[in-house]
mmCIF file of C-alpha atoms in Angstrom:
data_model
loop_
_atom_site.group_PDB
_atom_site.id
_atom_site.type_symbol
_atom_site.label_atom_id
_atom_site.label_comp_id
_atom_site.label_asym_id
_atom_site.label_seq_id
_atom_site.Cartn_x
_atom_site.Cartn_y
_atom_site.Cartn_z
ATOM 1 C CA MET A 18 47.505 -15.331 6.757
ATOM 2 C CA ILE A 19 49.159 -15.410 9.882
ATOM 3 C CA LYS A 20 46.846 -17.098 11.290
ATOM 4 C CA TYR A 21 45.948 -19.278 8.506
ATOM 5 C CA LEU A 22 48.917 -20.838 9.293
ATOM 6 C CA ALA A 23 48.588 -21.344 13.095
ATOM 7 C CA ALA A 24 44.934 -22.236 12.791
ATOM 8 C CA VAL A 25 46.450 -25.623 10.524
ATOM 9 C CA VAL A 26 49.983 -25.967 12.029
ATOM 10 C CA GLY A 27 47.776 -26.768 15.055
ATOM 11 C CA LEU A 28 45.982 -28.799 13.232
ATOM 12 C CA LEU A 29 48.390 -30.555 12.517
ATOM 13 C CA ILE A 30 49.493 -31.127 16.061
ATOM 14 C CA THR A 31 46.601 -32.150 17.073
ATOM 15 C CA LEU A 32 46.262 -35.306 14.619
ATOM 16 C CA THR A 33 49.515 -35.922 14.770
ATOM 17 C CA PRO A 34 51.168 -36.932 18.368
ATOM 18 C CA LEU A 35 54.760 -35.762 18.591
ATOM 19 C CA GLN A 36 56.125 -38.512 21.128
ATOM 20 C CA GLY A 37 58.620 -41.128 20.040
ATOM 21 C CA TYR A 38 58.605 -39.408 15.974
ATOM 22 C CA GLU A 39 56.821 -42.416 15.117
ATOM 23 C CA ARG A 40 55.554 -42.735 11.839
ATOM 24 C CA TRP A 41 51.728 -43.951 10.395
ATOM 25 C CA ASP A 42 51.617 -46.260 7.852
ATOM 26 C CA LYS A 43 48.769 -45.346 6.444
ATOM 27 C CA ARG A 44 46.477 -49.175 5.968
ATOM 28 C CA TRP A 45 42.850 -47.783 4.655
ATOM 29 C CA ASP A 46 41.345 -45.124 2.490
ATOM 30 C CA PRO A 47 38.339 -46.672 0.848
ATOM 31 C CA SER A 48 36.343 -44.215 -2.177
ATOM 32 C CA PRO A 49 31.875 -45.465 -1.896
ATOM 33 C CA ARG A 50 32.633 -43.808 -5.642
ATOM 34 C CA ARG A 51 35.518 -47.207 -6.654
ATOM 35 C CA ASP A 52 35.551 -49.203 -3.902
ATOM 36 C CA GLY A 53 31.165 -49.180 -2.710
ATOM 37 C CA LEU A 54 30.099 -50.985 -0.188
ATOM 38 C CA SER A 55 32.684 -53.763 -0.564
ATOM 39 C CA ALA A 56 35.185 -51.373 1.754
ATOM 40 C CA PHE A 57 33.129 -52.844 4.259
ATOM 41 C CA GLU A 58 34.190 -56.079 5.422
ATOM 42 C CA GLY A 59 29.373 -56.772 6.122
ATOM 43 C CA LEU A 60 26.283 -55.257 6.221
ATOM 44 C CA GLU A 61 24.021 -56.075 8.163
ATOM 45 C CA ASP A 62 20.320 -53.849 6.909
ATOM 46 C CA ASP A 63 17.696 -54.269 8.562
ATOM 47 C CA ARG A 64 17.920 -57.634 8.851
ATOM 48 C CA ARG A 65 14.742 -58.510 10.521
ATOM 49 C CA GLY A 66 13.582 -57.515 6.895
ATOM 50 C CA SER A 67 11.374 -55.406 8.531
ATOM 51 C CA ASP A 68 11.634 -52.633 6.529
ATOM 52 C CA PRO A 69 11.403 -53.992 2.744
ATOM 53 C CA GLU A 70 9.410 -50.831 0.982
ATOM 54 C CA HIS A 71 13.235 -48.586 1.896
ATOM 55 C CA TYR A 72 15.157 -50.918 1.857
ATOM 56 C CA PRO A 73 18.253 -51.304 0.559
ATOM 57 C CA HIS A 74 19.441 -47.759 3.509
ATOM 58 C CA ILE A 75 22.399 -48.216 3.210
ATOM 59 C CA PHE A 76 23.817 -47.022 0.232
ATOM 60 C CA THR A 77 27.337 -44.735 -1.767
ATOM 61 C CA GLU A 78 25.669 -41.598 -2.660
ATOM 62 C CA GLY A 79 28.722 -38.920 -4.265
ATOM 63 C CA ASP A 80 31.195 -38.700 -2.423
ATOM 64 C CA ALA A 81 29.575 -40.400 1.303
ATOM 65 C CA TRP A 82 28.113 -43.043 2.329
ATOM 66 C CA LYS A 83 24.698 -43.291 3.336
ATOM 67 C CA PHE A 84 22.352 -44.283 6.122
ATOM 68 C CA THR A 85 18.974 -44.405 6.279
ATOM 69 C CA MET A 86 16.819 -45.119 9.105
ATOM 70 C CA PHE A 87 12.427 -45.428 9.341
ATOM 71 C CA THR A 88 10.917 -45.220 12.939
ATOM 72 C CA ALA A 89 9.536 -48.503 10.895
ATOM 73 C CA ALA A 90 12.265 -50.385 11.462
ATOM 74 C CA ARG A 91 13.579 -53.591 13.655
ATOM 75 C CA ASP A 92 15.633 -55.126 14.210
ATOM 76 C CA GLY A 93 14.489 -57.089 17.215
ATOM 77 C CA ALA A 94 11.019 -56.256 19.552
ATOM 78 C CA ASP A 95 12.724 -52.667 20.398
ATOM 79 C CA ARG A 96 16.102 -51.267 18.551
ATOM 80 C CA GLN A 97 17.139 -49.969 15.417
ATOM 81 C CA ARG A 98 20.253 -50.981 13.355
ATOM 82 C CA ASN A 99 21.188 -50.310 10.160
ATOM 83 C CA GLU A 100 24.994 -50.259 10.205
ATOM 84 C CA VAL A 101 28.824 -51.828 8.473
ATOM 85 C CA ARG A 102 31.224 -53.329 10.277
ATOM 86 C CA GLY A 103 34.732 -53.994 9.758
ATOM 87 C CA MET A 104 37.183 -53.079 6.638
ATOM 88 C CA ARG A 105 38.419 -54.259 3.315
ATOM 89 C CA ASP A 106 41.371 -53.088 2.290
ATOM 90 C CA SER A 107 41.015 -52.383 -2.201
ATOM 91 C CA ALA A 108 43.063 -56.307 -2.445
ATOM 92 C CA GLY A 109 39.173 -57.659 -0.223
ATOM 93 C CA LYS A 110 41.286 -59.025 2.312
ATOM 94 C CA ALA A 111 39.985 -57.113 6.153
ATOM 95 C CA LEU A 112 42.157 -55.899 7.738
ATOM 96 C CA GLU A 113 42.405 -56.896 11.199
ATOM 97 C CA ILE A 114 43.377 -55.201 15.262
ATOM 98 C CA ARG A 115 45.158 -57.051 17.246
ATOM 99 C CA LYS A 116 46.790 -57.466 20.346
ATOM 100 C CA ASP A 117 48.723 -54.567 21.299
ATOM 101 C CA GLU A 118 48.424 -52.762 18.485
ATOM 102 C CA THR A 119 47.640 -48.525 18.139
ATOM 103 C CA TRP A 120 45.341 -47.475 15.314
ATOM 104 C CA ARG A 121 44.035 -44.245 14.045
ATOM 105 C CA LEU A 122 40.851 -43.770 12.301
ATOM 106 C CA SER A 123 39.573 -40.324 10.535
ATOM 107 C CA TRP A 124 36.722 -39.561 8.634
ATOM 108 C CA LYS A 125 33.749 -37.478 8.300
ATOM 109 C CA MET A 126 30.345 -37.155 9.444
ATOM 110 C CA TYR A 127 27.766 -34.777 8.726
ATOM 111 C CA ILE A 128 24.771 -35.221 11.506
ATOM 112 C CA PRO A 129 21.975 -33.936 10.755
ATOM 113 C CA ASP A 130 18.970 -32.401 13.227
ATOM 114 C CA THR A 131 16.921 -34.990 12.006
ATOM 115 C CA LEU A 132 19.363 -37.686 13.929
ATOM 116 C CA ASP A 133 19.186 -36.299 17.449
ATOM 117 C CA ALA A 134 20.016 -36.623 20.588
ATOM 118 C CA THR A 135 18.003 -39.168 22.417
ATOM 119 C CA SER A 136 16.663 -40.042 26.326
ATOM 120 C CA ASN A 137 18.210 -44.840 25.511
ATOM 121 C CA PHE A 138 21.014 -45.185 23.733
ATOM 122 C CA THR A 139 22.081 -43.659 20.123
ATOM 123 C CA HIS A 140 25.450 -44.827 17.615
ATOM 124 C CA ILE A 141 26.695 -44.040 15.800
ATOM 125 C CA TRP A 142 30.106 -46.098 15.761
ATOM 126 C CA GLN A 143 30.919 -48.509 17.890
ATOM 127 C CA VAL A 144 34.197 -51.063 17.883
ATOM 128 C CA LYS A 145 33.513 -55.152 19.255
ATOM 129 C CA THR A 146 34.866 -58.155 19.119
ATOM 130 C CA SER A 147 32.671 -60.468 16.702
ATOM 131 C CA ASP A 148 32.626 -63.048 19.458
ATOM 132 C CA THR A 149 32.045 -60.186 22.904
ATOM 133 C CA GLY A 150 27.822 -58.434 23.018
ATOM 134 C CA THR A 151 29.185 -56.044 24.893
ATOM 135 C CA PRO A 152 30.731 -52.966 22.655
ATOM 136 C CA VAL A 153 34.731 -52.322 23.302
ATOM 137 C CA MET A 154 33.930 -48.362 22.823
ATOM 138 C CA GLN A 155 31.792 -46.068 20.613
ATOM 139 C CA LEU A 156 30.807 -42.287 19.616
ATOM 140 C CA THR A 157 27.396 -41.783 20.727
ATOM 141 C CA LEU A 158 24.352 -39.551 20.870
ATOM 142 C CA PRO A 159 23.039 -38.882 24.485
ATOM 143 C CA ILE A 160 21.185 -35.838 26.871
ATOM 144 C CA LYS A 161 23.457 -35.293 28.818
ATOM 145 C CA ASN A 162 22.090 -32.543 31.914
ATOM 146 C CA GLY A 163 19.587 -31.974 29.389
ATOM 147 C CA VAL A 164 21.385 -30.599 26.566
ATOM 148 C CA PRO A 165 21.585 -33.320 23.476
ATOM 149 C CA SER A 166 24.974 -34.377 23.092
ATOM 150 C CA ILE A 167 28.056 -36.604 21.093
ATOM 151 C CA GLU A 168 29.927 -38.422 24.183
ATOM 152 C CA ALA A 169 33.048 -40.635 23.278
ATOM 153 C CA ARG A 170 33.154 -43.800 25.673
ATOM 154 C CA TYR A 171 34.458 -46.902 26.710
ATOM 155 C CA TRP A 172 33.871 -50.299 28.749
ATOM 156 C CA THR A 173 35.283 -52.910 30.846
ATOM 157 C CA LEU A 174 34.514 -56.498 30.109
ATOM 158 C CA ALA A 175 34.598 -57.520 33.873
ATOM 159 C CA ASP A 176 31.812 -55.708 35.178
ATOM 160 C CA ASN A 177 29.345 -54.007 31.804
ATOM 161 C CA GLN A 178 30.038 -50.281 32.581
ATOM 162 C CA VAL A 179 29.880 -48.244 30.341
ATOM 163 C CA HIS A 180 33.391 -45.344 31.022
ATOM 164 C CA PRO A 181 32.494 -41.996 29.466
ATOM 165 C CA PHE A 182 35.299 -39.384 29.311
ATOM 166 C CA ALA A 183 34.855 -36.512 26.396
ATOM 167 C CA ASP A 184 31.508 -35.270 24.988
ATOM 168 C CA THR A 185 30.311 -31.733 23.215
ATOM 169 C CA PRO A 186 27.060 -29.988 22.260
ATOM 170 C CA LEU A 187 25.208 -32.190 19.343
ATOM 171 C CA GLU A 188 22.790 -28.932 18.159
ATOM 172 C CA PRO A 189 26.488 -26.642 16.693
ATOM 173 C CA ILE A 190 27.823 -29.766 14.686
ATOM 174 C CA GLN A 191 24.467 -30.705 12.984
ATOM 175 C CA ASN A 192 23.489 -30.099 9.584
ATOM 176 C CA ARG A 193 27.021 -29.247 8.829
ATOM 177 C CA TRP A 194 30.502 -31.581 7.921
ATOM 178 C CA VAL A 195 32.400 -32.403 11.229
ATOM 179 C CA THR A 196 35.265 -33.842 11.155
ATOM 180 C CA THR A 197 36.021 -37.345 13.487
ATOM 181 C CA THR A 198 39.177 -38.936 14.435
ATOM 182 C CA VAL A 199 39.595 -41.785 16.656
ATOM 183 C CA GLU A 200 42.915 -43.309 18.401
ATOM 184 C CA TRP A 201 43.941 -46.150 20.139
ATOM 185 C CA LYS A 202 46.232 -48.724 21.438
ATOM 186 C CA SER A 203 44.774 -52.465 21.586
ATOM 187 C CA SER A 204 45.676 -53.253 24.412
ATOM 188 C CA ASP A 205 46.056 -54.654 28.441
ATOM 189 C CA ALA A 206 46.620 -51.658 29.066
ATOM 190 C CA GLY A 207 45.789 -49.485 26.126
ATOM 191 C CA TYR A 208 44.973 -45.944 25.974
ATOM 192 C CA MET A 209 42.153 -44.558 23.486
ATOM 193 C CA ARG A 210 42.225 -40.127 22.462
ATOM 194 C CA TRP A 211 38.948 -38.595 20.583
ATOM 195 C CA THR A 212 39.756 -35.714 18.515
ATOM 196 C CA LEU A 213 37.117 -34.079 17.203
ATOM 197 C CA GLN A 214 36.778 -31.171 14.935
ATOM 198 C CA ASP A 215 34.736 -28.089 13.308
ATOM 199 C CA GLY A 216 37.104 -27.022 10.424
ATOM 200 C CA TYR A 217 40.135 -25.286 11.838
ATOM 201 C CA ARG A 218 38.553 -25.589 15.246
ATOM 202 C CA THR A 219 39.062 -28.578 17.691
ATOM 203 C CA LEU A 220 36.498 -29.058 19.484
ATOM 204 C CA VAL A 221 36.779 -31.836 21.567
ATOM 205 C CA ASP A 222 40.573 -33.276 22.128
ATOM 206 C CA GLN A 223 40.378 -35.743 24.910
ATOM 207 C CA ARG A 224 41.918 -38.916 25.361
ATOM 208 C CA VAL A 225 42.165 -41.560 28.745
ATOM 209 C CA ASP A 226 44.662 -43.962 29.641
ATOM 210 C CA ASN A 227 45.404 -47.483 31.087
ATOM 211 C CA ILE A 228 42.191 -49.646 29.800
ATOM 212 C CA ASP A 229 41.731 -52.614 28.588
ATOM 213 C CA LEU A 230 40.639 -52.722 25.110
ATOM 214 C CA ASN A 231 41.908 -56.153 24.438
ATOM 215 C CA TRP A 232 39.052 -58.580 25.227
ATOM 216 C CA SER A 233 39.392 -61.262 23.228
ATOM 217 C CA GLU A 234 42.323 -64.546 22.300
ATOM 218 C CA GLU A 235 41.118 -65.604 18.681
ATOM 219 C CA GLN A 236 38.915 -62.528 17.978
ATOM 220 C CA TYR A 237 40.569 -58.631 16.245
ATOM 221 C CA ASN A 238 38.572 -55.172 17.525
ATOM 222 C CA ARG A 239 36.231 -54.193 13.905
ATOM 223 C CA PRO A 240 34.855 -50.526 14.254
ATOM 224 C CA LYS A 241 31.235 -50.516 12.510
ATOM 225 C CA TRP A 242 29.918 -47.391 11.737
ATOM 226 C CA GLY A 243 26.108 -46.388 11.021
ATOM 227 C CA ILE A 244 21.896 -46.207 13.451
ATOM 228 C CA TYR A 245 21.990 -48.170 16.018
ATOM 229 C CA ARG A 246 19.126 -46.715 18.111
ATOM 230 C CA SER A 247 16.617 -48.277 20.877
ATOM 231 C CA ILE A 248 12.765 -46.725 19.984
ATOM 232 C CA LYS A 249 11.943 -46.194 23.260
ATOM 233 C CA SER A 250 13.305 -42.471 23.534
ATOM 234 C CA THR A 251 10.236 -40.696 21.926
ATOM 235 C CA GLY A 252 10.526 -38.551 19.132
ATOM 236 C CA LEU A 253 12.141 -40.678 16.910
ATOM 237 C CA GLN A 254 12.472 -40.161 13.518
ATOM 238 C CA ASP A 255 13.161 -41.017 10.146
ATOM 239 C CA THR A 256 17.124 -39.585 9.650
ATOM 240 C CA TYR A 257 20.414 -40.356 7.647
ATOM 241 C CA LEU A 258 24.048 -40.467 9.106
ATOM 242 C CA LEU A 259 26.513 -39.326 5.552
ATOM 243 C CA ILE A 260 30.010 -40.185 6.524
ATOM 244 C CA LYS A 261 33.487 -39.600 4.074
ATOM 245 C CA ASP A 262 37.535 -39.748 3.772
ATOM 246 C CA LEU A 263 37.281 -42.400 5.871
ATOM 247 C CA ARG A 264 40.855 -43.381 6.813
ATOM 248 C CA ALA A 265 43.238 -46.181 9.105
ATOM 249 C CA TRP A 266 46.101 -46.148 9.862
ATOM 250 C CA THR A 267 48.434 -48.251 12.497
ATOM 251 C CA GLN A 268 51.801 -46.846 14.373
ATOM 252 C CA GLY A 269 54.816 -49.057 16.425
ATOM 253 C CA PRO A 270 54.269 -53.315 14.656
ATOM 254 C CA VAL A 271 51.711 -54.681 13.489
ATOM 255 C CA ASN A 272 51.823 -59.080 14.771
ATOM 256 C CA PRO A 273 51.197 -61.256 11.366
ATOM 257 C CA PRO A 274 48.329 -62.245 9.251
ATOM 258 C CA VAL A 275 46.931 -65.383 11.503
ATOM 259 C CA GLN A 276 47.559 -68.496 9.373
ATOM 260 C CA LEU A 277 45.134 -71.526 9.388
ATOM 261 C CA PRO A 278 45.129 -74.407 9.460
ATOM 262 C CA ALA A 279 43.608 -76.672 6.146
ATOM 263 C CA PRO A 280 40.601 -78.738 7.668
ATOM 264 C CA ALA A 281 40.421 -81.724 8.057
ATOM 265 C CA PRO A 282 39.402 -84.324 5.169
ATOM 266 C CA GLY A 283 36.018 -85.547 4.227
ATOM 267 C CA GLY A 284 34.170 -82.978 5.739
ATOM 268 C CA TYR A 285 31.579 -80.174 4.374
ATOM 269 C CA GLU A 286 33.353 -76.402 6.438
ATOM 270 C CA ALA A 287 30.561 -74.899 8.210
ATOM 271 C CA GLU A 288 33.057 -71.720 7.305
ATOM 272 C CA ARG A 289 33.588 -72.126 3.935
ATOM 273 C CA VAL A 290 32.293 -69.318 0.532
ATOM 274 C CA GLY A 291 29.378 -70.583 -0.747
ATOM 275 C CA ASN A 292 27.643 -71.549 3.390
ATOM 276 C CA VAL A 293 24.828 -68.923 4.388
ATOM 277 C CA PHE A 294 24.973 -66.603 7.890
ATOM 278 C CA GLU A 295 22.115 -64.563 8.088
ATOM 279 C CA GLY A 296 22.055 -62.238 11.125
ATOM 280 C CA ALA A 297 24.034 -62.996 13.495
ATOM 281 C CA ALA A 298 25.385 -65.487 12.579
ATOM 282 C CA GLU A 299 29.250 -65.491 10.559
ATOM 283 C CA PRO A 300 32.785 -66.923 10.815
ATOM 284 C CA VAL A 301 34.861 -66.088 12.999
ATOM 285 C CA TYR A 302 38.664 -67.459 14.079
ATOM 286 C CA CYS A 303 38.684 -70.495 16.301
ATOM 287 C CA ARG A 304 42.138 -72.396 17.558
ATOM 288 C CA ILE A 305 40.375 -76.035 18.696
ATOM 289 C CA CYS A 306 38.323 -75.708 15.100
ATOM 290 C CA SER A 307 38.737 -77.741 11.412
ATOM 291 C CA GLY A 308 40.324 -75.116 8.844
ATOM 292 C CA GLY A 309 40.890 -72.801 12.571
ATOM 293 C CA ARG A 310 36.805 -71.104 11.778
ATOM 294 C CA LYS A 311 33.413 -71.694 13.669
ATOM 295 C CA VAL A 312 30.380 -70.116 12.906
ATOM 296 C CA LEU A 313 29.160 -68.419 16.415
ATOM 297 C CA LEU A 314 25.761 -66.767 17.219
ATOM 298 C CA ILE A 315 23.517 -68.773 15.626
ATOM 299 C CA GLY A 316 19.510 -68.626 17.011
ATOM 300 C CA GLY A 317 17.685 -66.964 19.789
ATOM 301 C CA ASN A 318 15.353 -66.038 16.919
ATOM 302 C CA THR A 319 14.173 -67.439 13.915
ATOM 303 C CA TYR A 320 17.151 -64.265 12.218
ATOM 304 C CA ASP A 321 20.449 -65.423 12.719
ATOM 305 C CA TYR A 322 21.155 -69.461 11.934
ATOM 306 C CA THR A 323 22.983 -70.526 8.939
ATOM 307 C CA VAL A 324 23.258 -72.968 6.417
ATOM 308 C CA VAL A 325 25.317 -76.073 5.223
ATOM 309 C CA LYS A 326 24.995 -76.264 1.348
ATOM 310 C CA GLY A 327 26.391 -78.594 -1.164
ATOM 311 C CA VAL A 328 26.159 -81.287 0.629
ATOM 312 C CA LEU A 329 26.714 -84.288 -1.693
ATOM 313 C CA SER A 330 24.913 -87.617 -2.070
ATOM 314 C CA GLU A 331 25.021 -90.385 -4.678
ATOM 315 C CA THR A 332 21.244 -91.678 -3.618
ATOM 316 C CA THR A 333 18.747 -91.456 -1.497
ATOM 317 C CA GLY A 334 18.296 -92.181 0.911
ATOM 318 C CA THR A 335 19.395 -91.942 5.780
ATOM 319 C CA ARG A 336 23.037 -90.427 5.987
ATOM 320 C CA GLN A 337 24.589 -90.208 9.816
ATOM 321 C CA MET A 338 25.430 -87.322 10.500
ATOM 322 C CA THR A 339 28.358 -86.396 12.807
ATOM 323 C CA ILE A 340 27.857 -82.572 13.569
ATOM 324 C CA HIS A 341 31.284 -81.180 15.176
ATOM 325 C CA ALA A 342 30.112 -78.937 17.654
ATOM 326 C CA VAL A 343 31.378 -75.751 20.359
ATOM 327 C CA VAL A 344 28.934 -76.196 22.064
ATOM 328 C CA ASP A 345 28.662 -74.310 25.875
ATOM 329 C CA GLY A 346 27.007 -76.598 28.692
ATOM 330 C CA ALA A 347 23.388 -78.033 27.182
ATOM 331 C CA GLN A 348 22.738 -76.703 23.857
ATOM 332 C CA THR A 349 20.246 -77.493 21.307
ATOM 333 C CA PHE A 350 20.073 -77.478 17.463
ATOM 334 C CA ARG A 351 17.442 -77.485 15.262
ATOM 335 C CA VAL A 352 18.112 -78.986 11.810
ATOM 336 C CA SER A 353 16.288 -79.425 8.631
ATOM 337 C CA VAL A 354 16.984 -80.805 5.760
ATOM 338 C CA ASN A 355 16.339 -79.030 2.634
ATOM 339 C CA GLY A 356 13.372 -77.550 3.849
ATOM 340 C CA GLU A 357 11.523 -81.189 5.619
ATOM 341 C CA ASN A 358 10.646 -80.616 9.233
ATOM 342 C CA SER A 359 13.175 -79.584 11.381
ATOM 343 C CA PHE A 360 14.362 -81.888 14.755
ATOM 344 C CA ASP A 361 15.673 -81.057 18.375
ATOM 345 C CA VAL A 362 20.078 -82.029 19.055
ATOM 346 C CA PRO A 363 20.269 -81.798 21.370
ATOM 347 C CA MET A 364 24.866 -81.055 23.124
ATOM 348 C CA THR A 365 26.895 -80.785 25.624
ATOM 349 C CA GLY A 366 30.224 -79.773 26.147
ATOM 350 C CA VAL A 367 33.078 -77.096 27.205
ATOM 351 C CA LYS A 368 34.033 -74.376 25.217
ATOM 352 C CA ASP A 369 37.489 -75.156 25.047
ATOM 353 C CA GLN A 370 36.918 -78.616 23.095
ATOM 354 C CA VAL A 371 34.848 -79.618 19.577
ATOM 355 C CA SER A 372 32.490 -81.941 20.597
ATOM 356 C CA THR A 373 30.627 -84.503 18.471
ATOM 357 C CA VAL A 374 26.519 -85.754 18.198
ATOM 358 C CA THR A 375 25.916 -88.376 14.938
ATOM 359 C CA VAL A 376 21.948 -87.956 14.079
ATOM 360 C CA PRO A 377 20.446 -89.580 11.010
ATOM 361 C CA VAL A 378 19.796 -87.317 8.141
ATOM 362 C CA ASN A 379 17.243 -87.877 4.735
ATOM 363 C CA LEU A 380 19.114 -86.720 2.297
ATOM 364 C CA ILE A 381 18.346 -87.053 -2.143
ATOM 365 C CA ALA A 382 20.604 -88.112 -4.823
ATOM 366 C CA GLY A 383 22.187 -84.924 -5.626
ATOM 367 C CA VAL A 384 23.250 -81.715 -3.537
ATOM 368 C CA ASN A 385 22.411 -81.014 -0.388
ATOM 369 C CA GLN A 386 21.871 -78.024 1.980
ATOM 370 C CA ILE A 387 21.332 -77.818 5.855
ATOM 371 C CA ARG A 388 20.471 -75.592 8.664
ATOM 372 C CA PHE A 389 21.528 -75.102 11.118
ATOM 373 C CA PHE A 390 19.573 -72.347 13.954
ATOM 374 C CA ASN A 391 17.178 -72.105 17.063
ATOM 375 C CA LEU A 392 14.022 -70.184 17.405
ATOM 376 C CA ALA A 393 14.682 -70.300 21.464
ATOM 377 C CA ALA A 394 18.272 -69.744 22.335
ATOM 378 C CA ARG A 395 21.674 -69.435 21.261
ATOM 379 C CA SER A 396 22.687 -72.721 19.816
ATOM 380 C CA PRO A 397 26.161 -74.657 19.911
ATOM 381 C CA GLU A 398 29.445 -73.206 17.798
ATOM 382 C CA LEU A 399 29.421 -74.931 14.592
ATOM 383 C CA ASP A 400 31.994 -75.933 13.586
ATOM 384 C CA ARG A 401 31.745 -78.701 10.537
ATOM 385 C CA ILE A 402 30.167 -81.569 9.137
ATOM 386 C CA VAL A 403 30.461 -85.157 8.213
ATOM 387 C CA ILE A 404 28.315 -87.178 6.795
ATOM 388 C CA SER A 405 28.941 -91.341 6.180
#
């Protein structure tokens, strides 16, 4: 009994830092049965459609969320990805991890022996911002000095370098439920702490200080869970990952909600509800844009595109469409109206202002939809369109 109590006290001390005695406020406590996949902001479930036979690959199973991955799946030519991103509270509002906020995430995970460490990357948790391809931090499954391992790491943006700071052998924690906790401050001089526990036994409790974990002026840090791995490693197997008992807390000051300006009148916002955001394309904050939002990550392949729906016209004929977008130098949209042949719309501009271009479009009387894409390169970031 004494040993049991000592173990419990040790666990509480491990999970609850004593410095400052500040209270941790619970912000997120989703249930697979109650909330399902609505607990997350979005899904990246075989977004290329490479493995329809096994769809869906992300779903609830009992009291857990399950991520499956089959060797045939592809998210591009050299990798696989089935992940969830972000957190939504019980009211459906996204929880945004912003500058100088301190967060703690805890969950239980079941890593089967078919989800093994690899010579190339295999990530099972990340934090990213919408406007940066490089991850802020990760839990990953590398082979280190010949030993399959689980590792915590963070990245530096300026040189795009990864910095591992803690690891432990993977095999002893496979085929069993273990608890992991990641705590960090999203600050220019923040910290990251990773704890891994097998029952009452602490396997890892490591912290790194004075690191930059705040990369974006407008966007917020967002956690992602799932399987994201390279296909370049040998011996990949069909596999899965289970997570449950997801919890999130904040400590200390929390930034107030972002107040967005009203959209400019007389147009169609790229981010409005009902539009299509396919692949990586998604609405994000934009302080210079109408309504305070834009849609980024359009183009570069056949998968990442957006469709502005509900564009009205009283008559059939040629109208003028003015595109408002954030442009980085010289970029090009391809535009298709109602599924007809597409055409190029080149734009030029700088990233700190909204640029415009006006082109003729053929609309039908009634409701139209306009697709923005680019098969070869990233397009501008779409703010809104105006029809005249």
